């Protein structure tokens, strides 16, 4: 099975977590070949967020430094899945769509998938002022980074773990969402944006529209300047994505070799145990030893060893 780590940052979301956790389709994901680990990042909550998350079967990571980006940094560092998926703890993102989104990720050979919440079908789930601000920030992000993304602020992403290991994302706050997208696309990873259903938020709104919007604007220009400098450095002659893919392939080869060696040791031990059992088998009340088989050629290896 392949492994999926679902990262959910949470600040005072004890009320919403039962709904969010129950929306994760664990059985459907298991049937599709995915083992699932849910990590809830408690971002210095003052309610019972951590206790509720643990009671619902999530792994809880504590991040005492508040901030959306800080929470994701802690969650990604704790993730061990082949693939990482994200979403907020406020009931807005469709975790029940994960099997479909993961199928697209595999079928299209995508390394970083982000989502678009700004379709007309979702217009009732977001304040008109927030919708306008999201469109404006997304337009500016497209102009600066030329990645064609329609929703630069969406908080639901699904990506291969080697993407996170290759990119640099610095934002401690809400700008983390646009920065990770721009970093992934500029690094040369295979990226895709897909539409999703966006739902009405549950509980208290945490977004500080004006301060967060100003911080996002500042981060866009800072990231653009940094990106321009990096692109002229000799170390960036080889795209980050190519290096990350090579490293990930090497790691997979090592892991496969280790699994094969462990399986071979297990089979050898099992054969030895069977041989001892056969030798000790009583026949007609007399303990006898079976005739040792003749040496076998490579083509005669029994089916259980294949």
Short mmCIF file of C-alpha atoms in Angstrom, two decimals, residues 11-287:
data_model
loop_
_atom_site.label_atom_id
_atom_site.label_comp_id
_atom_site.label_asym_id
_atom_site.label_seq_id
_atom_site.Cartn_x
_atom_site.Cartn_y
_atom_site.Cartn_z
CA UNK A 11 -6.62 26.81 16.10
CA UNK A 12 -9.53 26.42 18.54
CA UNK A 13 -11.39 23.99 16.28
CA UNK A 14 -12.61 21.45 18.87
CA UNK A 15 -16.18 22.07 17.73
CA UNK A 16 -15.48 21.38 14.06
CA UNK A 17 -13.02 18.48 14.30
CA UNK A 18 -15.60 15.69 14.70
CA UNK A 19 -17.26 16.73 11.42
CA UNK A 20 -13.92 17.15 9.64
CA UNK A 21 -12.52 13.81 10.82
CA UNK A 22 -15.70 11.92 9.94
CA UNK A 23 -15.54 13.32 6.39
CA UNK A 24 -12.22 11.54 5.69
CA UNK A 25 -13.18 8.39 3.70
CA UNK A 26 -10.73 5.96 5.30
CA UNK A 27 -12.42 2.81 3.99
CA UNK A 28 -12.58 4.08 0.40
CA UNK A 29 -8.95 5.18 0.58
CA UNK A 30 -7.91 1.78 1.95
CA UNK A 31 -9.78 0.02 -0.86
CA UNK A 32 -7.86 2.22 -3.31
CA UNK A 33 -4.56 1.10 -1.77
CA UNK A 34 -3.82 3.96 0.62
CA UNK A 35 -2.84 3.76 4.28
CA UNK A 36 -3.84 6.98 6.01
CA UNK A 37 -2.23 8.99 8.81
CA UNK A 38 -4.09 12.11 9.95
CA UNK A 39 -1.95 14.77 11.64
CA UNK A 40 -3.71 17.64 13.41
CA UNK A 41 -1.40 20.54 14.20
CA UNK A 42 -2.57 22.25 17.38
CA UNK A 43 -1.54 25.86 16.83
CA UNK A 44 -1.61 27.04 20.48
CA UNK A 45 -5.33 26.46 20.89
CA UNK A 46 -7.03 27.55 24.11
CA UNK A 47 -9.85 25.01 23.82
CA UNK A 48 -9.83 21.19 23.73
CA UNK A 49 -8.62 20.92 20.13
CA UNK A 50 -5.73 18.56 20.94
CA UNK A 51 -7.80 16.29 23.19
CA UNK A 52 -10.64 16.03 20.67
CA UNK A 53 -8.21 15.30 17.83
CA UNK A 54 -6.56 12.46 19.79
CA UNK A 55 -9.92 10.99 20.75
CA UNK A 56 -10.82 10.86 17.04
CA UNK A 57 -7.67 8.92 16.14
CA UNK A 58 -5.47 11.74 14.85
CA UNK A 59 -1.80 12.23 15.62
CA UNK A 60 -1.44 15.61 17.33
CA UNK A 61 1.58 17.83 16.69
CA UNK A 62 1.94 20.92 18.86
CA UNK A 63 3.07 24.19 17.28
CA UNK A 64 3.14 26.90 19.98
CA UNK A 65 4.07 29.64 17.48
CA UNK A 66 0.83 30.79 15.99
CA UNK A 67 0.47 31.25 12.27
CA UNK A 68 -0.91 29.26 9.34
CA UNK A 69 2.53 28.76 7.82
CA UNK A 70 4.10 27.85 11.16
CA UNK A 71 1.45 25.17 11.65
CA UNK A 72 2.07 23.66 8.22
CA UNK A 73 5.83 23.69 8.71
CA UNK A 74 5.40 21.57 11.87
CA UNK A 75 2.89 19.27 10.19
CA UNK A 76 5.00 18.64 7.10
CA UNK A 77 8.07 17.93 9.22
CA UNK A 78 6.07 15.22 11.00
CA UNK A 79 4.56 13.71 7.83
CA UNK A 80 5.87 10.34 6.66
CA UNK A 81 3.47 9.60 3.81
CA UNK A 82 4.45 9.12 0.19
CA UNK A 83 1.82 11.77 -0.56
CA UNK A 84 0.70 14.71 1.58
CA UNK A 85 -2.80 16.20 1.51
CA UNK A 86 -3.96 19.32 3.32
CA UNK A 87 -7.12 21.10 4.35
CA UNK A 88 -8.43 23.36 7.09
CA UNK A 89 -10.22 22.27 10.25
CA UNK A 90 -13.20 24.57 9.64
CA UNK A 91 -15.35 22.21 7.49
CA UNK A 92 -14.78 24.20 4.28
CA UNK A 93 -12.65 21.70 2.33
CA UNK A 94 -14.01 18.43 0.87
CA UNK A 95 -11.85 15.69 2.39
CA UNK A 96 -14.43 13.22 1.06
CA UNK A 97 -13.13 14.07 -2.44
CA UNK A 98 -9.64 12.73 -1.67
CA UNK A 99 -10.04 9.36 -3.47
CA UNK A 100 -11.04 11.20 -6.65
CA UNK A 101 -8.26 13.77 -6.31
CA UNK A 102 -5.64 11.10 -5.65
CA UNK A 103 -6.81 9.23 -8.75
CA UNK A 104 -6.25 12.39 -10.81
CA UNK A 105 -2.82 12.85 -9.21
CA UNK A 106 -1.80 9.36 -10.35
CA UNK A 107 -3.56 9.33 -13.71
CA UNK A 108 -2.06 12.65 -14.78
CA UNK A 109 1.40 12.05 -13.30
CA UNK A 110 1.08 15.19 -11.17
CA UNK A 111 3.60 16.08 -8.45
CA UNK A 112 1.81 19.09 -6.95
CA UNK A 113 -1.96 19.53 -7.17
CA UNK A 114 -3.74 22.61 -5.89
CA UNK A 115 -7.46 23.38 -5.90
CA UNK A 116 -9.71 26.18 -7.11
CA UNK A 117 -12.55 27.30 -4.81
CA UNK A 118 -13.56 30.36 -6.84
CA UNK A 119 -16.06 28.77 -9.23
CA UNK A 120 -19.52 30.30 -9.40
CA UNK A 121 -21.01 27.19 -7.80
CA UNK A 122 -19.21 28.10 -4.55
CA UNK A 123 -20.19 31.77 -4.44
CA UNK A 124 -22.45 31.33 -1.40
CA UNK A 125 -19.69 29.81 0.74
CA UNK A 126 -17.49 32.93 0.81
CA UNK A 127 -18.16 36.59 1.57
CA UNK A 128 -18.28 38.76 -1.57
CA UNK A 129 -15.42 40.91 -0.23
CA UNK A 130 -13.27 37.80 0.32
CA UNK A 131 -14.09 36.57 -3.17
CA UNK A 132 -12.97 39.87 -4.71
CA UNK A 133 -9.77 39.90 -2.64
CA UNK A 134 -8.98 36.30 -3.62
CA UNK A 135 -9.43 37.08 -7.31
CA UNK A 136 -7.22 40.18 -7.01
CA UNK A 137 -4.41 38.35 -5.20
CA UNK A 138 -4.63 35.45 -7.65
CA UNK A 139 -4.40 37.79 -10.64
CA UNK A 140 -1.31 39.50 -9.21
CA UNK A 141 0.26 36.11 -8.40
CA UNK A 142 -0.33 34.94 -11.98
CA UNK A 143 1.24 38.11 -13.36
CA UNK A 144 4.34 37.80 -11.20
CA UNK A 145 4.94 34.05 -11.39
CA UNK A 146 3.22 33.18 -14.70
CA UNK A 147 1.80 29.88 -13.45
CA UNK A 148 -1.81 30.29 -14.61
CA UNK A 149 -3.32 29.42 -11.21
CA UNK A 150 -6.82 30.82 -10.72
CA UNK A 151 -6.93 30.52 -6.91
CA UNK A 152 -3.63 31.38 -5.26
CA UNK A 153 -5.12 31.31 -1.74
CA UNK A 154 -6.72 27.84 -1.67
CA UNK A 155 -5.68 25.76 1.33
CA UNK A 156 -6.20 22.28 -0.12
CA UNK A 157 -3.16 20.75 -1.82
CA UNK A 158 -2.10 17.17 -2.62
CA UNK A 159 1.52 16.57 -3.49
CA UNK A 160 4.36 14.08 -3.54
CA UNK A 161 6.53 14.34 -0.43
CA UNK A 162 9.69 15.03 -2.45
CA UNK A 163 8.18 18.36 -3.54
CA UNK A 164 8.23 19.68 0.01
CA UNK A 165 11.79 18.44 0.51
CA UNK A 166 12.97 20.46 -2.51
CA UNK A 167 11.31 23.87 -2.10
CA UNK A 168 11.84 26.75 0.32
CA UNK A 169 8.71 28.26 1.86
CA UNK A 170 9.24 30.93 4.52
CA UNK A 171 5.88 32.53 5.28
CA UNK A 172 4.76 32.04 8.90
CA UNK A 173 1.20 33.19 8.21
CA UNK A 174 -1.56 33.03 5.61
CA UNK A 175 0.83 33.88 2.75
CA UNK A 176 2.19 30.34 3.09
CA UNK A 177 -0.65 29.17 0.84
CA UNK A 178 0.36 31.29 -2.17
CA UNK A 179 4.08 30.82 -1.53
CA UNK A 180 4.00 27.01 -1.63
CA UNK A 181 2.15 27.08 -4.96
CA UNK A 182 4.49 29.62 -6.51
CA UNK A 183 7.55 27.78 -5.20
CA UNK A 184 6.36 24.43 -6.58
CA UNK A 185 5.52 25.79 -10.03
CA UNK A 186 8.74 27.81 -10.33
CA UNK A 187 10.83 24.80 -9.30
CA UNK A 188 9.59 22.92 -12.36
CA UNK A 189 7.34 20.31 -10.76
CA UNK A 190 4.40 18.88 -12.70
CA UNK A 191 1.54 20.97 -11.30
CA UNK A 192 -2.21 20.94 -11.81
CA UNK A 193 -5.13 23.00 -10.49
CA UNK A 194 -8.55 21.34 -10.19
CA UNK A 195 -11.92 22.75 -9.10
CA UNK A 196 -13.43 21.63 -5.80
CA UNK A 197 -16.56 22.19 -3.79
CA UNK A 198 -16.04 24.84 -1.12
CA UNK A 199 -18.35 24.77 1.90
CA UNK A 200 -19.64 27.23 4.47
CA UNK A 201 -17.28 27.65 7.39
CA UNK A 202 -18.18 26.24 10.78
CA UNK A 203 -17.48 28.18 13.95
CA UNK A 204 -15.48 31.37 14.42
CA UNK A 205 -13.73 33.04 11.47
CA UNK A 206 -9.95 33.34 12.08
CA UNK A 207 -9.06 35.39 8.98
CA UNK A 208 -8.01 39.00 9.55
CA UNK A 209 -8.84 40.25 6.08
CA UNK A 210 -6.94 43.56 5.86
CA UNK A 211 -3.72 42.65 7.75
CA UNK A 212 -3.55 39.24 6.04
CA UNK A 213 -4.17 40.80 2.64
CA UNK A 214 -1.40 43.36 3.12
CA UNK A 215 0.98 40.63 4.33
CA UNK A 216 0.16 38.54 1.26
CA UNK A 217 0.89 41.45 -1.07
CA UNK A 218 4.23 42.09 0.59
CA UNK A 219 5.16 38.40 0.44
CA UNK A 220 4.38 38.17 -3.29
CA UNK A 221 6.93 40.87 -4.15
CA UNK A 222 9.52 39.56 -1.69
CA UNK A 223 9.18 36.06 -3.17
CA UNK A 224 9.46 37.40 -6.71
CA UNK A 225 12.69 39.25 -5.89
CA UNK A 226 14.12 36.16 -4.20
CA UNK A 227 13.10 33.96 -7.11
CA UNK A 228 14.79 36.29 -9.63
CA UNK A 229 18.03 36.16 -7.65
CA UNK A 230 17.96 32.39 -7.38
CA UNK A 231 17.41 31.96 -11.09
CA UNK A 232 20.67 33.76 -11.87
CA UNK A 233 22.71 31.65 -9.42
CA UNK A 234 24.93 28.89 -10.92
CA UNK A 235 23.44 26.35 -8.48
CA UNK A 236 20.06 26.74 -10.19
CA UNK A 237 21.25 25.68 -13.64
CA UNK A 238 19.66 22.29 -12.92
CA UNK A 239 15.94 22.64 -12.04
CA UNK A 240 15.08 21.78 -8.45
CA UNK A 241 12.41 19.36 -9.66
CA UNK A 242 14.98 17.24 -11.54
CA UNK A 243 17.20 16.97 -8.46
CA UNK A 244 14.23 16.12 -6.22
CA UNK A 245 12.99 13.41 -8.60
CA UNK A 246 16.42 11.79 -8.74
CA UNK A 247 16.74 11.81 -4.94
CA UNK A 248 13.23 10.39 -4.52
CA UNK A 249 13.95 7.61 -7.02
CA UNK A 250 17.15 6.71 -5.17
CA UNK A 251 15.30 6.63 -1.84
CA UNK A 252 12.60 4.38 -3.30
CA UNK A 253 15.24 2.01 -4.67
CA UNK A 254 16.90 1.75 -1.25
CA UNK A 255 13.56 1.15 0.45
CA UNK A 256 12.63 -1.53 -2.09
CA UNK A 257 15.98 -3.27 -1.59
CA UNK A 258 15.50 -3.22 2.19
CA UNK A 259 11.99 -4.66 1.87
CA UNK A 260 13.24 -7.38 -0.47
CA UNK A 261 16.05 -8.31 1.93
CA UNK A 262 13.64 -8.45 4.86
CA UNK A 263 11.23 -10.63 2.86
CA UNK A 264 14.05 -12.99 1.87
CA UNK A 265 15.15 -13.35 5.49
CA UNK A 266 11.58 -14.06 6.55
CA UNK A 267 11.16 -16.75 3.87
CA UNK A 268 14.49 -18.34 4.77
CA UNK A 269 13.48 -18.52 8.43
CA UNK A 270 10.10 -19.98 7.45
CA UNK A 271 11.72 -22.67 5.28
CA UNK A 272 14.11 -23.57 8.12
CA UNK A 273 11.20 -23.91 10.54
CA UNK A 274 9.31 -26.15 8.09
CA UNK A 275 12.37 -28.35 7.59
CA UNK A 276 12.76 -28.87 11.34
CA UNK A 277 9.06 -29.64 11.61
CA UNK A 278 9.24 -32.22 8.79
CA UNK A 279 12.23 -33.97 10.34
CA UNK A 280 10.48 -34.32 13.66
CA UNK A 281 7.20 -35.69 12.22
CA UNK A 282 6.43 -39.19 13.70
CA UNK A 283 5.37 -41.92 11.27
CA UNK A 284 3.84 -45.19 12.52
CA UNK A 285 4.92 -44.44 16.07
CA UNK A 286 8.60 -44.21 15.07
CA UNK A 287 10.45 -40.91 14.77
#
